[in-house]
PDB file of C-alpha atoms in Angstrom:
ATOM      1  CA  MET H  24      -4.384  28.784  28.767  1.00 47.00           C
ATOM      2  CA  ASP H  25      -7.595  28.945  30.855  1.00 54.00           C
ATOM      3  CA  GLU H  26      -7.393  27.199  34.252  1.00 59.00           C
ATOM      4  CA  VAL H  27     -10.689  25.418  33.624  1.00 55.00           C
ATOM      5  CA  PHE H  28      -9.372  24.058  30.361  1.00 59.00           C
ATOM      6  CA  GLU H  29      -6.242  22.807  32.094  1.00 65.00           C
ATOM      7  CA  SER H  30      -8.171  21.228  34.933  1.00 62.00           C
ATOM      8  CA  LYS H  31     -10.678  19.443  32.735  1.00 64.00           C
ATOM      9  CA  ILE H  32      -8.939  18.436  29.516  1.00 68.00           C
ATOM     10  CA  LYS H  33      -7.239  15.274  30.811  1.00 71.00           C
ATOM     11  CA  SER H  34     -10.410  13.930  32.414  1.00 71.00           C
ATOM     12  CA  LEU H  35     -12.396  14.705  29.266  1.00 70.00           C
ATOM     13  CA  ILE H  36      -9.859  12.936  27.070  1.00 71.00           C
ATOM     14  CA  LYS H  37      -9.979   9.918  29.375  1.00 71.00           C
ATOM     15  CA  THR H  38     -13.786   9.870  29.370  1.00 67.00           C
ATOM     16  CA  GLU H  39     -13.990  10.234  25.603  1.00 65.00           C
ATOM     17  CA  LEU H  40     -11.632   7.319  25.002  1.00 67.00           C
ATOM     18  CA  GLU H  41     -13.459   5.152  27.541  1.00 66.00           C
ATOM     19  CA  ILE H  42     -16.828   5.627  25.833  1.00 55.00           C
ATOM     20  CA  SER H  43     -15.272   5.363  22.369  1.00 60.00           C
ATOM     21  CA  PRO H  44     -13.315   2.077  22.389  1.00 62.00           C
ATOM     22  CA  GLU H  45     -12.680   2.164  18.642  1.00 61.00           C
ATOM     23  CA  LEU H  46     -11.193   5.652  18.957  1.00 62.00           C
ATOM     24  CA  SER H  47      -8.885   4.471  21.732  1.00 65.00           C
ATOM     25  CA  LYS H  48      -7.378   1.834  19.406  1.00 67.00           C
ATOM     26  CA  LEU H  49      -6.340   4.480  16.888  1.00 69.00           C
ATOM     27  CA  ILE H  50      -4.843   7.226  19.008  1.00 71.00           C
ATOM     28  CA  SER H  51      -3.172   7.474  22.387  1.00 74.00           C
ATOM     29  CA  PRO H  52      -4.447   9.842  25.097  1.00 74.00           C
ATOM     30  CA  ALA H  53      -1.302  11.964  24.729  1.00 77.00           C
ATOM     31  CA  GLN H  54      -1.751  12.325  20.961  1.00 76.00           C
ATOM     32  CA  LEU H  55      -5.430  13.211  21.253  1.00 72.00           C
ATOM     33  CA  GLU H  56      -4.714  15.722  24.012  1.00 73.00           C
ATOM     34  CA  ALA H  57      -1.977  17.370  21.943  1.00 76.00           C
ATOM     35  CA  LEU H  58      -4.247  17.730  18.919  1.00 71.00           C
ATOM     36  CA  THR H  59      -7.136  19.028  21.012  1.00 69.00           C
ATOM     37  CA  ARG H  60      -4.856  21.612  22.602  1.00 67.00           C
ATOM     38  CA  GLN H  61      -3.514  22.634  19.211  1.00 66.00           C
ATOM     39  CA  ASN H  62      -6.902  23.114  17.571  1.00 60.00           C
ATOM     40  CA  TYR H  63      -9.012  24.388  20.404  1.00 56.00           C
ATOM     41  CA  GLY H  64      -6.732  25.524  23.204  1.00 52.00           C
ATOM     42  CA  GLN H  65      -5.774  28.734  21.442  1.00 51.00           C
ATOM     43  CA  TYR H  66      -9.439  29.629  21.028  1.00 48.00           C
ATOM     44  CA  TRP H  67     -10.439  28.703  24.568  1.00 46.00           C
ATOM     45  CA  PRO H  68     -11.017  32.299  25.798  1.00 48.00           C
ATOM     46  CA  GLU H  69     -13.635  32.771  23.071  1.00 47.00           C
ATOM     47  CA  ILE H  70     -15.380  29.438  23.583  1.00 44.00           C
ATOM     48  CA  ASN H  71     -18.696  30.123  25.299  1.00 40.00           C
ATOM     49  CA  LYS H  72     -20.278  26.731  24.855  1.00 47.00           C
ATOM     50  CA  PRO H  73     -20.934  24.613  27.956  1.00 44.00           C
ATOM     51  CA  PHE H  74     -17.799  22.687  28.862  1.00 41.00           C
ATOM     52  CA  SER H  75     -19.765  19.443  28.731  1.00 42.00           C
ATOM     53  CA  ALA H  76     -19.789  19.818  24.950  1.00 45.00           C
ATOM     54  CA  MET H  77     -16.022  19.291  24.856  1.00 44.00           C
ATOM     55  CA  GLY H  78     -16.553  15.546  24.453  1.00 44.00           C
ATOM     56  CA  GLY H  79     -17.914  16.149  20.963  1.00 46.00           C
ATOM     57  CA  VAL H  80     -15.013  18.486  20.250  1.00 49.00           C
ATOM     58  CA  VAL H  81     -12.547  15.718  21.069  1.00 47.00           C
ATOM     59  CA  ALA H  82     -14.216  13.330  18.635  1.00 46.00           C
ATOM     60  CA  GLN H  83     -14.397  16.071  16.010  1.00 52.00           C
ATOM     61  CA  THR H  84     -10.708  16.751  16.491  1.00 54.00           C
ATOM     62  CA  PHE H  85      -9.848  13.155  15.609  1.00 53.00           C
ATOM     63  CA  ASP H  86     -12.193  13.230  12.619  1.00 51.00           C
ATOM     64  CA  GLU H  87     -10.606  16.396  11.243  1.00 59.00           C
ATOM     65  CA  LYS H  88      -6.997  15.579  12.020  1.00 64.00           C
ATOM     66  CA  SER H  89      -6.858  11.805  11.485  1.00 70.00           C
ATOM     67  CA  ASN H  90      -4.852  12.200   8.281  1.00 74.00           C
ATOM     68  CA  GLU H  91      -2.121  13.812  10.375  1.00 78.00           C
ATOM     69  CA  ILE H  92      -2.068  10.872  12.788  1.00 83.00           C
ATOM     70  CA  ILE H  93      -2.793   7.711  10.821  1.00 86.00           C
ATOM     71  CA  GLY H  94      -0.981   6.687   7.644  1.00 89.00           C
ATOM     72  CA  VAL H  95      -2.259   4.105   5.181  1.00 91.00           C
ATOM     73  CA  LEU H  96      -0.282   1.653   3.062  1.00 95.00           C
ATOM     74  CA  SER H  97      -2.602   0.942   0.126  1.00 96.00           C
ATOM     75  CA  LEU H  98      -2.054  -2.206  -1.929  1.00 97.00           C
ATOM     76  CA  THR H  99      -4.035  -4.074  -4.577  1.00 97.00           C
ATOM     77  CA  GLU H 100      -4.558  -7.810  -4.954  1.00 95.00           C
ATOM     78  CA  LYS H 101      -4.453  -7.633  -8.760  1.00 94.00           C
ATOM     79  CA  ASN H 102      -1.225  -6.654 -10.545  1.00 95.00           C
ATOM     80  CA  SER H 103      -2.658  -6.590 -14.081  1.00 95.00           C
ATOM     81  CA  ASN H 104      -5.417  -3.979 -13.751  1.00 94.00           C
ATOM     82  CA  LEU H 105      -5.068  -1.478 -16.603  1.00 94.00           C
ATOM     83  CA  LEU H 106      -6.625   1.374 -14.647  1.00 93.00           C
ATOM     84  CA  MET H 107      -4.291   0.834 -11.713  1.00 95.00           C
ATOM     85  CA  TRP H 108      -1.268   0.952 -13.998  1.00 95.00           C
ATOM     86  CA  ALA H 109      -2.579   4.115 -15.674  1.00 93.00           C
ATOM     87  CA  HIS H 110      -3.506   5.937 -12.450  1.00 91.00           C
ATOM     88  CA  TYR H 111      -0.820   4.886  -9.995  1.00 93.00           C
ATOM     89  CA  VAL H 112       2.198   3.949 -12.103  1.00 93.00           C
ATOM     90  CA  ARG H 113       2.317   7.136 -14.172  1.00 91.00           C
ATOM     91  CA  SER H 114       0.719   5.590 -17.235  1.00 93.00           C
ATOM     92  CA  HIS H 115       2.973   2.497 -17.207  1.00 95.00           C
ATOM     93  CA  THR H 116       6.234   4.485 -16.830  1.00 96.00           C
ATOM     94  CA  GLY H 117       6.898   3.361 -13.248  1.00 96.00           C
ATOM     95  CA  PHE H 118       7.109  -0.040 -11.606  1.00 97.00           C
ATOM     96  CA  CYS H 119       5.028  -2.297  -9.371  1.00 97.00           C
ATOM     97  CA  ILE H 120       6.266  -4.000  -6.203  1.00 97.00           C
ATOM     98  CA  GLY H 121       4.722  -7.375  -5.409  1.00 97.00           C
ATOM     99  CA  PHE H 122       4.691  -8.121  -1.670  1.00 97.00           C
ATOM    100  CA  ASP H 123       4.382 -11.428   0.136  1.00 97.00           C
ATOM    101  CA  ASP H 124       1.288 -10.914   2.287  1.00 95.00           C
ATOM    102  CA  ASN H 125       2.284 -13.872   4.474  1.00 96.00           C
ATOM    103  CA  ASN H 126       5.397 -12.038   5.643  1.00 97.00           C
ATOM    104  CA  PRO H 127       5.304 -11.159   9.376  1.00 96.00           C
ATOM    105  CA  PHE H 128       5.666  -7.492   8.395  1.00 97.00           C
ATOM    106  CA  PHE H 129       1.996  -7.462   7.397  1.00 97.00           C
ATOM    107  CA  ASN H 130       0.784  -8.827  10.716  1.00 95.00           C
ATOM    108  CA  GLN H 131       2.186  -6.785  13.576  1.00 93.00           C
ATOM    109  CA  LYS H 132      -0.967  -6.622  15.687  1.00 88.00           C
ATOM    110  CA  ARG H 133      -0.198  -5.668  19.264  1.00 82.00           C
ATOM    111  CA  SER H 134      -3.474  -7.139  20.543  1.00 82.00           C
ATOM    112  CA  ASP H 135      -6.642  -8.791  19.251  1.00 81.00           C
ATOM    113  CA  ARG H 136      -8.344  -5.385  19.266  1.00 79.00           C
ATOM    114  CA  ASP H 137      -5.586  -3.584  17.401  1.00 83.00           C
ATOM    115  CA  GLU H 138      -6.758  -1.716  14.295  1.00 85.00           C
ATOM    116  CA  LEU H 139      -3.225  -0.889  13.182  1.00 88.00           C
ATOM    117  CA  TYR H 140      -0.164  -2.657  11.783  1.00 92.00           C
ATOM    118  CA  HIS H 141      -1.865  -5.532  10.007  1.00 94.00           C
ATOM    119  CA  LEU H 142      -3.154  -5.976   6.462  1.00 95.00           C
ATOM    120  CA  ARG H 143      -6.925  -5.960   5.864  1.00 94.00           C
ATOM    121  CA  LYS H 144      -9.256  -5.907   2.870  1.00 95.00           C
ATOM    122  CA  VAL H 145     -11.136  -2.691   2.082  1.00 94.00           C
ATOM    123  CA  GLU H 146     -14.936  -2.817   2.044  1.00 91.00           C
ATOM    124  CA  TYR H 147     -16.916  -0.944  -0.595  1.00 93.00           C
ATOM    125  CA  ALA H 148     -20.310   0.627   0.044  1.00 89.00           C
ATOM    126  CA  LYS H 149     -22.901   2.809  -1.661  1.00 89.00           C
ATOM    127  CA  ASP H 150     -23.554   4.991   1.388  1.00 82.00           C
ATOM    128  CA  ARG H 151     -21.237   6.718   3.821  1.00 76.00           C
ATOM    129  CA  PRO H 152     -21.303   5.655   7.475  1.00 69.00           C
ATOM    130  CA  THR H 153     -23.858   7.867   9.241  1.00 64.00           C
ATOM    131  CA  LYS H 154     -22.828   7.294  12.848  1.00 57.00           C
ATOM    132  CA  ARG H 155     -20.978   9.800  14.971  1.00 51.00           C
ATOM    133  CA  VAL H 156     -17.223   9.323  14.979  1.00 52.00           C
ATOM    134  CA  MET H 157     -17.228   7.881  18.496  1.00 51.00           C
ATOM    135  CA  GLU H 158     -19.744   5.227  17.407  1.00 57.00           C
ATOM    136  CA  LEU H 159     -17.876   4.095  14.311  1.00 59.00           C
ATOM    137  CA  THR H 160     -16.026   0.789  14.282  1.00 65.00           C
ATOM    138  CA  GLY H 161     -12.404   0.525  13.216  1.00 64.00           C
ATOM    139  CA  VAL H 162     -13.525  -0.914   9.881  1.00 67.00           C
ATOM    140  CA  GLU H 163     -15.889   2.005   9.250  1.00 65.00           C
ATOM    141  CA  LEU H 164     -13.205   4.521  10.163  1.00 72.00           C
ATOM    142  CA  LEU H 165     -10.373   3.052   8.121  1.00 80.00           C
ATOM    143  CA  LEU H 166     -11.584   0.451   5.623  1.00 85.00           C
ATOM    144  CA  VAL H 167     -14.764   1.663   3.904  1.00 86.00           C
ATOM    145  CA  LYS H 168     -14.725   3.379   0.492  1.00 88.00           C
ATOM    146  CA  SER H 169     -17.243   4.195  -2.197  1.00 89.00           C
ATOM    147  CA  GLU H 170     -18.221   1.248  -4.382  1.00 93.00           C
ATOM    148  CA  ASP H 171     -16.950   3.302  -7.342  1.00 94.00           C
ATOM    149  CA  TRP H 172     -13.449   2.267  -6.236  1.00 94.00           C
ATOM    150  CA  PHE H 173     -14.216  -1.449  -6.247  1.00 95.00           C
ATOM    151  CA  TYR H 174     -11.983  -2.014  -9.266  1.00 94.00           C
ATOM    152  CA  GLU H 175      -8.947  -1.237  -7.083  1.00 95.00           C
ATOM    153  CA  GLN H 176      -9.471  -4.395  -4.973  1.00 96.00           C
ATOM    154  CA  GLU H 177      -7.593  -2.608  -2.229  1.00 97.00           C
ATOM    155  CA  TRP H 178      -5.981  -3.918   0.939  1.00 97.00           C
ATOM    156  CA  ARG H 179      -4.754  -1.557   3.634  1.00 95.00           C
ATOM    157  CA  MET H 180      -2.352  -1.524   6.530  1.00 95.00           C
ATOM    158  CA  CYS H 181      -2.632   1.503   8.804  1.00 91.00           C
ATOM    159  CA  ALA H 182       0.086   2.840  11.083  1.00 91.00           C
ATOM    160  CA  VAL H 183       0.784   5.803  13.338  1.00 88.00           C
ATOM    161  CA  LEU H 184       2.685   8.394  11.304  1.00 90.00           C
ATOM    162  CA  SER H 185       4.957   9.284  14.208  1.00 89.00           C
ATOM    163  CA  ASP H 186       6.399   5.753  13.894  1.00 92.00           C
ATOM    164  CA  SER H 187       7.712   6.460  10.384  1.00 94.00           C
ATOM    165  CA  ASN H 188      11.424   6.166   9.660  1.00 96.00           C
ATOM    166  CA  ARG H 189      11.666   9.130   7.302  1.00 96.00           C
ATOM    167  CA  VAL H 190       9.556  12.151   6.361  1.00 95.00           C
ATOM    168  CA  ILE H 191       9.669  13.986   3.026  1.00 94.00           C
ATOM    169  CA  LYS H 192       8.266  17.522   3.139  1.00 91.00           C
ATOM    170  CA  VAL H 193       5.897  18.423   0.296  1.00 88.00           C
ATOM    171  CA  ASP H 194       3.299  21.182  -0.216  1.00 81.00           C
ATOM    172  CA  MET H 195       0.106  19.357   0.774  1.00 78.00           C
ATOM    173  CA  TYR H 196       0.915  16.629   3.283  1.00 81.00           C
ATOM    174  CA  PRO H 197       4.354  15.307   4.227  1.00 89.00           C
ATOM    175  CA  ILE H 198       5.196  11.828   2.938  1.00 92.00           C
ATOM    176  CA  HIS H 199       5.958   9.385   5.751  1.00 94.00           C
ATOM    177  CA  LEU H 200       8.152   6.421   4.805  1.00 96.00           C
ATOM    178  CA  PHE H 201       8.354   3.187   6.769  1.00 96.00           C
ATOM    179  CA  ASN H 202      11.098   0.583   6.479  1.00 96.00           C
ATOM    180  CA  PHE H 203      10.071  -2.902   5.375  1.00 96.00           C
ATOM    181  CA  PRO H 204      12.164  -6.095   5.333  1.00 96.00           C
ATOM    182  CA  LYS H 205      13.666  -7.356   2.094  1.00 95.00           C
ATOM    183  CA  SER H 206      11.943 -10.670   2.713  1.00 96.00           C
ATOM    184  CA  ALA H 207       8.560  -8.962   2.252  1.00 97.00           C
ATOM    185  CA  VAL H 208       9.294  -8.246  -1.430  1.00 97.00           C
ATOM    186  CA  LYS H 209       8.346 -11.068  -3.776  1.00 96.00           C
ATOM    187  CA  GLU H 210       8.564  -9.506  -7.229  1.00 97.00           C
ATOM    188  CA  VAL H 211       9.077  -6.247  -9.111  1.00 98.00           C
ATOM    189  CA  ILE H 212       7.311  -5.536 -12.409  1.00 98.00           C
ATOM    190  CA  LEU H 213       8.789  -2.951 -14.775  1.00 98.00           C
ATOM    191  CA  GLY H 214       6.229  -0.747 -16.501  1.00 97.00           C
ATOM    192  CA  ALA H 215       5.597  -1.171 -20.215  1.00 96.00           C
ATOM    193  CA  ARG H 216       6.662   2.441 -20.907  1.00 96.00           C
ATOM    194  CA  MET H 217       9.442   2.748 -18.338  1.00 97.00           C
ATOM    195  CA  GLU H 218      12.452   4.691 -19.584  1.00 96.00           C
ATOM    196  CA  ASN H 219      15.567   2.598 -20.163  1.00 96.00           C
ATOM    197  CA  LYS H 220      17.680   4.828 -17.899  1.00 96.00           C
ATOM    198  CA  LYS H 221      15.305   4.402 -14.954  1.00 96.00           C
ATOM    199  CA  LYS H 222      14.964   0.722 -15.730  1.00 96.00           C
ATOM    200  CA  ASP H 223      18.733   0.227 -15.583  1.00 96.00           C
ATOM    201  CA  GLN H 224      18.956   2.141 -12.294  1.00 97.00           C
ATOM    202  CA  LEU H 225      16.252  -0.011 -10.743  1.00 97.00           C
ATOM    203  CA  LEU H 226      17.783  -3.247 -12.005  1.00 96.00           C
ATOM    204  CA  ASN H 227      21.116  -2.261 -10.464  1.00 96.00           C
ATOM    205  CA  VAL H 228      19.453  -1.727  -7.086  1.00 95.00           C
ATOM    206  CA  LEU H 229      17.591  -5.021  -7.308  1.00 96.00           C
ATOM    207  CA  SER H 230      20.660  -7.019  -8.301  1.00 94.00           C
ATOM    208  CA  SER H 231      22.702  -5.620  -5.419  1.00 94.00           C
ATOM    209  CA  LYS H 232      20.104  -5.545  -2.628  1.00 93.00           C
ATOM    210  CA  TYR H 233      17.188  -7.761  -3.682  1.00 94.00           C
ATOM    211  CA  GLU H 234      18.919 -10.572  -5.535  1.00 90.00           C
ATOM    212  CA  ASN H 235      16.194 -13.125  -4.715  1.00 92.00           C
ATOM    213  CA  VAL H 236      13.315 -11.026  -6.034  1.00 96.00           C
ATOM    214  CA  VAL H 237      11.640 -12.075  -9.291  1.00 97.00           C
ATOM    215  CA  VAL H 238      11.799  -9.323 -11.927  1.00 97.00           C
ATOM    216  CA  LYS H 239       9.223  -9.116 -14.704  1.00 98.00           C
ATOM    217  CA  GLN H 240       8.718  -6.866 -17.697  1.00 97.00           C
ATOM    218  CA  ALA H 241       5.195  -5.669 -18.434  1.00 97.00           C
ATOM    219  CA  SER H 242       3.882  -5.113 -21.942  1.00 96.00           C
ATOM    220  CA  ILE H 243       0.513  -4.035 -23.269  1.00 94.00           C
ATOM    221  CA  SER H 244      -1.156  -6.719 -25.361  1.00 94.00           C
ATOM    222  CA  PRO H 245      -1.520  -5.707 -29.028  1.00 92.00           C
ATOM    223  CA  THR H 246      -4.720  -7.743 -29.431  1.00 95.00           C
ATOM    224  CA  GLU H 247      -6.494  -7.575 -26.049  1.00 94.00           C
ATOM    225  CA  PHE H 248      -7.174  -4.974 -23.361  1.00 94.00           C
ATOM    226  CA  LYS H 249      -4.743  -6.474 -20.874  1.00 93.00           C
ATOM    227  CA  ILE H 250      -1.171  -6.422 -19.597  1.00 95.00           C
ATOM    228  CA  GLU H 251       1.215  -9.307 -20.149  1.00 96.00           C
ATOM    229  CA  PHE H 252       4.301 -10.145 -18.072  1.00 97.00           C
ATOM    230  CA  VAL H 253       7.587 -11.781 -19.020  1.00 96.00           C
ATOM    231  CA  GLU H 254      10.084 -12.853 -16.368  1.00 96.00           C
ATOM    232  CA  LEU H 255      13.559 -11.415 -16.979  1.00 92.00           C
TER     233      LEU H 255
END
């Protein structure tokens, strides 16, 4: 790799993170350097732009590659939304996990400025943020969605994907799984159209490992557009 690149990249990374405090909360210098090397280092011999422009490249790198660095646990505050059951629970054939948001698992902030590892409410807006990436706040980077998604009433907890406990390889993006304590689970709701075989398998797991969790059966109301729950 070019000697100039090698001599300048660390100082540029440091400068970029110093002038972009919100960026520094989301990614470590080592992670940002690795991604910058990966995306731009191989093309360095052909880069003819002034080296001073590399600061913008660093920010662009995070913008383009953030989904490979930061993972998002997406939850909803409403367990009876028909659209949520249709879209995210395979048309009522799956199940819903109800978490206790007061559990310490959902508040693992490492500092007052930490943007990761704690649960926060998503904000909905008509317009996209128009600032440069380095000027965006943590909320604008991670917690703003189109107002068309307001019905989801979403809460998010973001985490660094390299901290995951297990990775499942799939075609698009790998699925990163994180362990959570049993005490964080408050209830499990079985979908109205869940197959009996899958239902029995899930109930066996719950009875052996989550014996204190409340289990409910969902059903679609025959008279109203709503879901009803019965505790089993």
